[in-house]
Short mmCIF file of C-alpha atoms in Angstrom, two decimals:
data_model
loop_
_atom_site.label_atom_id
_atom_site.label_comp_id
_atom_site.label_asym_id
_atom_site.label_seq_id
_atom_site.Cartn_x
_atom_site.Cartn_y
_atom_site.Cartn_z
CA MET A 6 21.68 -9.92 -25.14
CA ASN A 7 18.87 -7.86 -23.57
CA THR A 8 17.63 -4.77 -25.37
CA PRO A 9 17.96 -1.55 -23.29
CA ILE A 10 14.66 -0.23 -22.00
CA VAL A 11 13.16 2.85 -23.61
CA VAL A 12 11.40 5.12 -21.10
CA PRO A 13 8.01 6.47 -22.29
CA ALA A 14 7.63 10.24 -22.41
CA ALA A 15 4.67 10.24 -20.01
CA PHE A 16 6.61 8.35 -17.34
CA ALA A 17 9.62 10.63 -17.84
CA ALA A 18 7.40 13.69 -17.40
CA THR A 19 5.93 12.30 -14.18
CA MET A 20 9.30 11.44 -12.69
CA ALA A 21 10.70 14.85 -13.58
CA THR A 22 8.32 16.37 -11.01
CA ARG A 23 9.55 14.19 -8.12
CA PRO A 24 11.92 16.03 -5.77
CA ALA A 25 14.70 14.28 -3.91
CA THR A 26 13.52 12.94 -0.53
CA ILE A 27 15.46 9.93 0.75
CA GLY A 28 17.31 9.42 -2.52
CA PRO A 29 17.84 11.11 -5.90
CA SER A 30 15.23 13.24 -7.58
CA GLY A 31 12.97 11.52 -10.08
CA GLY A 32 14.84 13.02 -13.00
CA SER A 33 18.24 11.96 -11.71
CA TRP A 34 17.01 8.44 -10.95
CA LEU A 35 15.49 8.17 -14.39
CA ARG A 36 18.76 9.03 -16.11
CA GLY A 37 20.42 6.09 -14.43
CA LEU A 38 17.51 3.68 -14.94
CA PRO A 39 18.62 1.97 -18.20
CA ARG A 40 22.09 1.25 -16.80
CA LEU A 41 20.63 0.05 -13.49
CA VAL A 42 18.29 -2.39 -15.23
CA SER A 43 21.10 -3.67 -17.42
CA ASP A 44 23.48 -4.16 -14.48
CA LEU A 45 20.95 -6.12 -12.41
CA ALA A 46 19.90 -8.21 -15.39
CA ASP A 47 23.53 -9.25 -15.83
CA HIS A 48 24.00 -9.82 -12.09
CA TRP A 49 20.98 -12.12 -11.81
CA SER A 50 21.39 -13.64 -15.29
CA LEU A 51 17.97 -12.46 -16.45
CA GLU A 52 16.49 -12.52 -19.93
CA PHE A 53 13.82 -9.96 -20.78
CA ASP A 54 10.81 -11.56 -22.45
CA GLU A 55 8.09 -8.84 -22.45
CA GLU A 56 7.83 -5.05 -22.55
CA PRO A 57 8.30 -3.22 -19.22
CA ARG A 58 5.33 -1.75 -17.36
CA TYR A 59 5.60 1.72 -15.87
CA LEU A 60 3.80 2.40 -12.59
CA ASP A 61 3.55 5.55 -10.51
CA SER A 62 7.05 5.30 -9.03
CA ALA A 63 8.47 2.04 -10.34
CA VAL A 64 9.16 -0.02 -13.43
CA LEU A 65 8.23 -3.69 -13.77
CA VAL A 66 10.48 -5.57 -16.18
CA PRO A 67 9.19 -9.07 -17.09
CA CYS A 68 12.03 -11.53 -17.40
CA LEU A 69 13.11 -15.14 -17.15
CA HIS A 70 15.04 -16.17 -14.05
CA GLU A 71 16.61 -19.61 -14.30
CA GLY A 72 14.10 -20.33 -17.02
CA GLU A 73 11.07 -19.35 -14.91
CA PRO A 74 8.89 -16.23 -15.39
CA ALA A 75 9.81 -13.44 -13.01
CA THR A 76 9.57 -9.66 -12.74
CA MET A 77 12.29 -7.21 -11.87
CA LYS A 78 10.80 -4.29 -9.93
CA VAL A 79 12.91 -1.13 -9.99
CA THR A 80 11.62 1.55 -7.64
CA TRP A 81 12.39 5.25 -7.33
CA PRO A 82 13.56 5.69 -3.71
CA HIS A 83 10.71 7.00 -1.53
CA VAL A 84 9.54 6.49 2.04
CA ASP A 85 6.71 4.04 1.38
CA ALA A 86 9.01 1.56 -0.40
CA ARG A 87 11.80 1.44 2.22
CA PHE A 88 10.81 -1.85 3.83
CA GLU A 89 9.07 -3.69 1.01
CA HIS A 90 11.83 -6.29 0.75
CA LEU A 91 11.80 -6.96 4.51
CA ALA A 92 8.05 -7.62 4.53
CA LEU A 93 8.21 -9.90 1.51
CA ARG A 94 11.02 -11.91 3.09
CA GLN A 95 8.99 -12.32 6.27
CA TRP A 96 5.88 -13.50 4.41
CA ASP A 97 8.02 -15.75 2.18
CA GLY A 98 5.29 -16.12 -0.44
CA ARG A 99 2.54 -16.93 2.10
CA GLY A 100 -0.32 -14.68 1.01
CA ALA A 101 2.06 -12.32 -0.82
CA VAL A 102 4.09 -12.20 -4.01
CA ARG A 103 7.25 -14.28 -3.61
CA LEU A 104 10.61 -12.52 -3.42
CA PHE A 105 13.41 -14.34 -5.28
CA ALA A 106 16.19 -11.80 -4.68
CA ALA A 107 16.69 -8.20 -3.62
CA ASP A 108 19.24 -5.41 -3.95
CA PRO A 109 17.89 -3.01 -1.30
CA GLY A 110 20.68 -0.50 -1.79
CA ARG A 111 19.58 0.02 -5.39
CA TRP A 112 15.85 -0.43 -4.65
CA VAL A 113 15.46 -3.43 -6.96
CA LEU A 114 13.49 -6.60 -6.28
CA LEU A 115 13.25 -9.82 -8.26
CA LEU A 116 9.70 -11.15 -7.83
CA GLU A 117 7.58 -14.00 -9.07
CA ARG A 118 5.56 -13.14 -12.17
CA LEU A 119 1.90 -12.32 -11.53
CA ASP A 120 -0.98 -11.15 -13.71
CA ASP A 121 -1.43 -7.64 -12.31
CA ASP A 122 -4.52 -7.11 -14.48
CA ARG A 123 -6.58 -9.49 -12.32
CA THR A 124 -7.12 -7.84 -8.94
CA LEU A 125 -9.78 -7.81 -6.24
CA ALA A 126 -11.21 -4.74 -7.96
CA SER A 127 -12.79 -7.16 -10.44
CA LEU A 128 -14.98 -8.87 -7.80
CA PRO A 129 -18.32 -7.60 -6.45
CA ILE A 130 -17.51 -5.34 -3.53
CA LEU A 131 -18.62 -7.56 -0.66
CA ASP A 132 -16.97 -10.63 -2.19
CA ALA A 133 -13.80 -8.55 -2.51
CA CYS A 134 -14.07 -7.49 1.15
CA GLU A 135 -14.42 -11.09 2.29
CA ALA A 136 -11.42 -12.15 0.20
CA LEU A 137 -9.45 -9.25 1.66
CA GLY A 138 -10.29 -10.28 5.21
CA ASN A 139 -9.24 -13.86 4.49
CA LEU A 140 -5.93 -12.53 3.15
CA PHE A 141 -5.36 -10.63 6.41
CA ARG A 142 -5.30 -14.02 8.14
CA ARG A 143 -2.78 -15.39 5.64
CA LEU A 144 -0.47 -12.43 6.18
CA ASP A 145 -0.62 -12.50 9.98
CA VAL A 146 3.02 -12.99 11.01
CA ALA A 147 5.44 -11.72 13.64
CA PRO A 148 6.87 -8.18 13.42
CA VAL A 149 10.14 -7.37 11.69
CA ALA A 150 13.00 -5.35 13.15
CA ARG A 151 13.70 -1.98 11.44
CA VAL A 152 10.12 -1.62 10.14
CA ASP A 153 8.18 1.42 11.44
CA ASP A 154 6.31 0.85 14.68
CA LEU A 155 2.63 1.84 15.01
CA PRO A 156 2.81 3.06 18.64
CA THR A 157 5.75 5.33 17.78
CA GLU A 158 4.09 6.68 14.65
CA SER A 159 0.87 7.27 16.58
CA MET A 160 2.62 9.78 18.84
CA ARG A 161 3.75 11.78 15.82
CA TRP A 162 0.31 11.58 14.21
CA ALA A 163 -1.37 12.76 17.41
CA THR A 164 0.70 15.93 17.31
CA ALA A 165 -0.20 16.55 13.66
CA SER A 166 -3.89 15.91 14.35
CA LYS A 167 -3.94 18.28 17.31
CA ALA A 168 -2.41 21.01 15.13
CA GLY A 169 -5.23 20.42 12.63
CA SER A 170 -5.99 22.30 9.42
CA PRO A 171 -8.56 24.95 8.45
CA PHE A 172 -9.69 22.59 5.68
CA VAL A 173 -10.57 19.65 7.94
CA PRO A 174 -13.30 19.92 10.62
CA ARG A 175 -11.63 20.72 13.93
CA ARG A 176 -13.89 18.36 15.87
CA MET A 177 -12.51 15.52 13.72
CA THR A 178 -8.85 16.40 14.12
CA GLN A 179 -9.18 16.84 17.89
CA GLN A 180 -11.06 13.55 18.22
CA ALA A 181 -8.40 11.77 16.15
CA ALA A 182 -5.62 13.22 18.32
CA SER A 183 -7.35 11.98 21.47
CA MET A 184 -8.04 8.51 20.03
CA LEU A 185 -4.47 8.09 18.81
CA ARG A 186 -3.08 8.28 22.33
CA ASP A 187 -5.17 5.31 23.40
CA LEU A 188 -5.09 3.29 20.19
CA GLY A 189 -1.36 3.66 19.69
CA SER A 190 -0.41 2.78 23.25
CA GLU A 191 -2.42 -0.45 23.10
CA SER A 192 -1.46 -1.48 19.57
CA GLY A 193 -0.46 -5.07 18.86
CA LYS A 194 2.75 -6.30 17.32
CA ASP A 195 2.07 -7.93 13.96
CA LEU A 196 3.61 -7.19 10.59
CA VAL A 197 0.85 -5.32 8.75
CA HIS A 198 0.41 -4.35 5.08
CA THR A 199 -0.94 -0.82 5.56
CA GLU A 200 -1.99 -0.23 1.93
CA LEU A 201 -3.85 -3.45 1.25
CA HIS A 202 -6.59 -2.04 -0.97
CA PHE A 203 -8.29 -3.96 -3.77
CA ASP A 204 -5.76 -3.08 -6.49
CA ASN A 205 -2.92 -4.38 -4.32
CA VAL A 206 -4.32 -7.91 -4.27
CA VAL A 207 -3.67 -9.96 -7.41
CA ALA A 208 -5.03 -13.31 -8.58
CA ALA A 209 -2.50 -16.12 -8.80
CA GLU A 210 -2.28 -19.83 -9.52
CA ARG A 211 -0.57 -21.07 -6.35
CA GLU A 212 -3.00 -19.15 -4.09
CA SER A 213 -6.32 -17.53 -4.92
CA TRP A 214 -5.05 -14.03 -4.10
CA LEU A 215 -1.65 -12.56 -3.30
CA ALA A 216 -0.73 -9.18 -1.83
CA ILE A 217 1.65 -6.89 -3.70
CA ASN A 218 3.31 -3.51 -3.08
CA PRO A 219 3.50 -3.76 0.72
CA VAL A 220 3.91 -0.64 2.84
CA PRO A 221 4.65 -2.53 6.07
CA MET A 222 4.37 -1.47 9.68
CA ASN A 223 4.59 -3.33 12.97
CA GLY A 224 1.17 -2.91 14.55
CA GLU A 225 -2.25 -4.55 14.32
CA TRP A 226 -4.48 -5.61 11.46
CA GLU A 227 -7.38 -3.40 12.57
CA PHE A 228 -5.21 -0.53 11.33
CA ALA A 229 -5.18 -2.03 7.81
CA VAL A 230 -8.92 -1.93 7.07
CA ALA A 231 -9.17 1.76 6.08
CA PRO A 232 -7.84 1.52 2.47
CA ALA A 233 -10.74 -0.80 1.61
CA LEU A 234 -13.11 1.97 2.70
CA TRP A 235 -11.66 4.85 0.71
CA SER A 236 -11.16 2.68 -2.41
CA ARG A 237 -13.79 1.93 -5.09
CA TRP A 238 -15.39 5.26 -4.22
CA GLN A 239 -17.86 5.39 -7.09
CA GLU A 240 -19.57 2.29 -5.74
CA SER A 241 -19.89 3.98 -2.37
CA LEU A 242 -21.45 7.04 -3.97
CA GLU A 243 -23.97 4.88 -5.80
CA ALA A 244 -25.05 3.06 -2.62
CA PRO A 245 -28.48 4.02 -1.21
CA ASN A 246 -26.88 4.85 2.14
CA LEU A 247 -23.18 5.76 2.22
CA ARG A 248 -22.73 5.14 5.95
CA ALA A 249 -24.46 1.75 5.85
CA HIS A 250 -22.47 0.71 2.78
CA LEU A 251 -19.10 1.58 4.32
CA ARG A 252 -20.00 0.02 7.67
CA THR A 253 -20.97 -3.17 5.84
CA ARG A 254 -17.59 -3.26 4.09
CA LEU A 255 -15.91 -2.89 7.46
CA ALA A 256 -18.04 -5.62 9.04
CA VAL A 257 -17.39 -8.14 6.26
CA ILE A 258 -13.63 -7.62 6.37
CA CYS A 259 -13.50 -7.87 10.17
CA SER A 260 -15.67 -11.00 10.22
CA ALA A 261 -13.48 -12.76 7.64
CA ALA A 262 -10.25 -11.65 9.32
CA GLY A 263 -11.35 -12.22 12.91
CA LEU A 264 -10.77 -8.58 13.89
CA ASP A 265 -12.31 -6.34 16.55
CA GLU A 266 -14.84 -4.36 14.50
CA ASP A 267 -15.04 -1.41 16.90
CA ARG A 268 -11.28 -1.06 17.00
CA ALA A 269 -11.05 -1.32 13.21
CA ARG A 270 -13.69 1.41 12.90
CA GLU A 271 -11.77 3.67 15.29
CA TRP A 272 -8.48 3.14 13.46
CA SER A 273 -10.24 3.76 10.14
CA PHE A 274 -11.63 7.06 11.40
CA VAL A 275 -8.17 8.13 12.53
CA ARG A 276 -6.53 7.12 9.26
CA LEU A 277 -9.12 8.98 7.21
CA VAL A 278 -8.53 12.15 9.21
CA LEU A 279 -4.77 11.76 8.80
CA ARG A 280 -5.27 11.20 5.07
CA ALA A 281 -7.33 14.37 4.82
CA LEU A 282 -4.71 16.36 6.72
CA ALA A 283 -1.96 15.03 4.45
CA GLU A 284 -3.96 16.09 1.39
CA THR A 285 -4.19 19.68 2.66
CA GLU A 286 -0.39 19.84 2.80
CA ASN A 287 -0.05 19.32 -0.96
CA SER A 288 0.74 22.39 -3.03
CA ALA A 289 -2.44 21.74 -5.05
CA PRO A 290 -4.80 19.70 -2.84
CA ASP A 291 -7.16 17.32 -4.60
CA GLN A 292 -10.53 18.63 -3.44
CA GLU A 293 -12.38 15.48 -4.51
CA ALA A 294 -10.00 13.31 -2.50
CA LEU A 295 -10.23 15.64 0.50
CA SER A 296 -14.04 15.51 0.44
CA ARG A 297 -13.95 11.73 0.13
CA TYR A 298 -11.68 11.27 3.15
CA VAL A 299 -13.86 13.53 5.30
CA ALA A 300 -17.03 11.74 4.17
CA VAL A 301 -15.64 8.28 4.97
CA ALA A 302 -14.35 9.53 8.32
CA LYS A 303 -17.85 10.81 9.17
CA ALA A 304 -19.28 7.37 8.30
CA MET A 305 -16.95 5.82 10.87
CA GLN A 306 -18.04 8.11 13.70
CA ASP A 307 -20.63 7.00 16.26
#
């Protein structure tokens, strides 16, 4: 019989601050977590074999599924996780963690077991960028119905960019609004992992690297380069020339993935501006993050 999970105080404190959005509040979800884990373990005939790991908005419960190592991922309902199961089904283990089973209504996935401690963050930055670009090719598949559409989202983002913020340079927000109208209208139709930064790529045995934690969108892979630019920020700060360093990251990823470098640069600029605008909407904006997004956006401008 499986032992009920015991939620750490730090995770409980974090979840208590999460308001209800598209599901229960963090506190309410947390109160039902032990029962939820127990019910799904019984339903899928799972046996826990290691201690759970607590992430920002989810719990990973290592288990055995039909005698094989697996992980039950239980996620607090939030917008970014809505379509994770649909993307993983479409990739079917090709370049991404394999999905064994899903209960979308309860936001629970049964995944293959991976070593999350070995990510692309462990490689030298340009080697990591090349590996990331190669993974883009592996993940290049047809779009999926119900997943958000980049052209549609671009219209909404253009409105937000035009409205701007006193904390983000107006010339940037106006430029982003103008670019979004063109970029969005011409966007492709691929299933894209929009948060494919270095910590979301894990080493594996059956493939060199596998993507995890997808935030999918139907669009184009040029849109997906930006997270690799705002990640591993300390290394960017230590580079002799910030602009040259970030442009080199972009070039290596695009070369490996076979992407249009100019279009990837334009999408990256837009995403950095949108990221900065989103940060200003927080009740307590992270000034370091805000400065970083603006700096990377500047590096993407001509």
